[in-house]
Short mmCIF file of C-alpha atoms in Angstrom, two decimals:
data_model
loop_
_atom_site.label_atom_id
_atom_site.label_comp_id
_atom_site.label_asym_id
_atom_site.label_seq_id
_atom_site.Cartn_x
_atom_site.Cartn_y
_atom_site.Cartn_z
CA GLN O 29 -0.02 -0.03 -0.09
CA VAL O 30 1.25 3.50 -0.82
CA GLN O 31 1.57 5.56 2.27
CA LEU O 32 2.84 8.88 3.09
CA MET O 33 3.39 10.09 6.56
CA GLU O 34 4.19 13.50 7.65
CA SER O 35 5.79 14.48 10.93
CA GLY O 36 7.63 17.19 12.65
CA GLY O 37 5.04 19.80 13.04
CA GLY O 38 4.36 21.96 16.07
CA LEU O 39 4.38 25.44 17.78
CA VAL O 40 7.33 27.59 17.05
CA GLN O 41 8.01 31.29 17.75
CA PRO O 42 8.81 33.61 14.82
CA GLY O 43 12.29 33.27 13.59
CA GLY O 44 12.45 29.66 14.70
CA SER O 45 12.91 26.40 12.88
CA LEU O 46 11.24 23.09 12.24
CA ARG O 47 12.02 20.20 10.04
CA LEU O 48 9.24 18.18 8.51
CA SER O 49 9.63 14.70 7.49
CA CYS O 50 7.57 12.73 4.71
CA ALA O 51 8.13 9.02 5.17
CA ALA O 52 7.12 7.07 2.10
CA SER O 53 6.25 3.38 1.75
CA GLY O 54 4.82 1.25 -1.03
CA PHE O 55 6.80 2.71 -3.86
CA THR O 56 10.14 3.49 -4.92
CA LEU O 57 10.84 7.13 -4.22
CA ASP O 58 13.36 7.34 -6.99
CA TYR O 59 10.75 7.41 -9.65
CA TYR O 60 8.35 9.96 -8.19
CA ALA O 61 8.26 13.58 -7.23
CA ILE O 62 7.38 14.47 -3.73
CA GLY O 63 5.72 17.83 -3.04
CA TRP O 64 5.12 19.78 -0.11
CA PHE O 65 1.63 21.73 0.10
CA ARG O 66 0.14 23.76 2.83
CA GLN O 67 -3.35 25.09 3.56
CA ALA O 68 -4.30 27.66 6.15
CA PRO O 69 -7.99 28.45 7.16
CA GLY O 70 -9.64 30.50 4.51
CA LYS O 71 -6.89 30.20 1.98
CA GLU O 72 -6.13 28.03 -1.07
CA ARG O 73 -3.95 25.01 -0.84
CA GLU O 74 -0.50 26.10 -2.12
CA GLY O 75 2.65 24.39 -3.15
CA VAL O 76 5.58 24.96 -1.00
CA SER O 77 8.24 22.88 -2.50
CA CYS O 78 8.95 19.78 -4.62
CA ILE O 79 11.83 17.49 -5.19
CA SER O 80 11.98 14.85 -8.17
CA SER O 81 14.46 12.16 -8.92
CA GLY O 82 13.45 11.55 -12.57
CA GLU O 83 14.07 15.13 -13.59
CA GLY O 84 16.44 16.17 -10.81
CA SER O 85 14.41 19.24 -10.06
CA ILE O 86 13.71 21.15 -7.04
CA ASN O 87 11.13 23.86 -6.74
CA TYR O 88 10.13 26.43 -4.11
CA ALA O 89 7.58 28.88 -3.73
CA ASP O 90 8.55 32.53 -3.78
CA SER O 91 7.38 32.90 -0.31
CA VAL O 92 9.69 30.40 1.19
CA LYS O 93 12.81 30.72 -1.11
CA GLY O 94 15.98 31.34 1.02
CA ARG O 95 14.22 29.94 4.10
CA PHE O 96 13.03 26.47 3.39
CA THR O 97 15.20 23.58 2.04
CA ILE O 98 13.87 20.31 0.58
CA SER O 99 16.05 17.27 0.54
CA ARG O 100 15.61 13.49 0.33
CA ASP O 101 17.28 10.41 1.80
CA ASN O 102 16.62 7.54 -0.48
CA ALA O 103 18.00 4.96 1.93
CA LYS O 104 15.30 5.98 4.42
CA ASN O 105 12.81 6.68 1.70
CA THR O 106 12.16 10.02 3.29
CA VAL O 107 11.84 13.65 2.17
CA TYR O 108 12.59 16.57 4.47
CA LEU O 109 11.47 20.14 4.62
CA GLN O 110 13.91 22.25 6.74
CA MET O 111 12.13 25.45 7.61
CA ASN O 112 14.05 28.27 8.99
CA SER O 113 13.17 31.89 9.77
CA LEU O 114 9.57 30.89 10.23
CA LYS O 115 6.80 33.63 10.12
CA PRO O 116 3.31 33.74 11.43
CA GLU O 117 2.19 33.53 7.71
CA ASP O 118 3.77 30.02 7.49
CA THR O 119 1.19 28.80 9.81
CA ALA O 120 -0.77 26.09 8.05
CA ASN O 121 -1.31 22.42 7.87
CA TYR O 122 1.57 20.82 5.77
CA TYR O 123 1.01 17.89 3.41
CA CYS O 124 3.41 15.77 1.33
CA ALA O 125 2.07 14.25 -1.77
CA GLN O 126 3.40 12.05 -4.57
CA LYS O 127 3.07 12.12 -8.37
CA PRO O 128 4.92 10.25 -11.14
CA GLY O 129 7.60 11.99 -12.86
CA GLY O 130 8.70 15.59 -12.38
CA CYS O 131 7.52 18.26 -10.08
CA SER O 132 4.23 20.14 -10.50
CA ASP O 133 2.85 23.09 -8.49
CA SER O 134 -0.69 21.86 -9.24
CA PHE O 135 -1.99 19.68 -6.40
CA ARG O 136 -4.35 17.97 -8.77
CA ARG O 137 -1.50 16.25 -10.37
CA TYR O 138 -0.59 14.38 -7.18
CA GLU O 139 -2.02 10.83 -6.47
CA TYR O 140 -1.30 10.20 -2.96
CA TRP O 141 -1.26 12.55 0.04
CA GLY O 142 -0.28 12.23 3.71
CA GLN O 143 -2.52 13.13 6.65
CA GLY O 144 -0.92 16.33 7.21
CA THR O 145 1.11 17.98 10.19
CA GLN O 146 0.24 21.26 11.77
CA VAL O 147 2.73 24.09 11.85
CA THR O 148 1.91 27.12 14.03
CA VAL O 149 4.06 30.05 14.30
CA SER O 150 3.17 32.45 16.92
CA SER O 151 4.30 34.65 19.74
#
């Protein structure tokens, strides 16, 4: 069974850091792109970052460039999102998702999703 499981969310003060993990199972990570998306109350789901083995591409939303870093550990079948210099506007539920081939900003292209992990930046 294809499974994606996010972890690492929590409450952090502005300027702080968190590292999110997306543990994948049931498929070979090498052949798929893994994207990070987030959704805050009243806002549309937006792409945050994506990493692809097939095309070797890495994408970031403009709002997180220079602050977030995506990486993967193929041996652990896990994708990470290191989030630094966090801002209140980063508060959202963060999801990882899987699609064949290269990266896409469109959440509609992704086939499987994790359950999400909450990131709250306040105080």
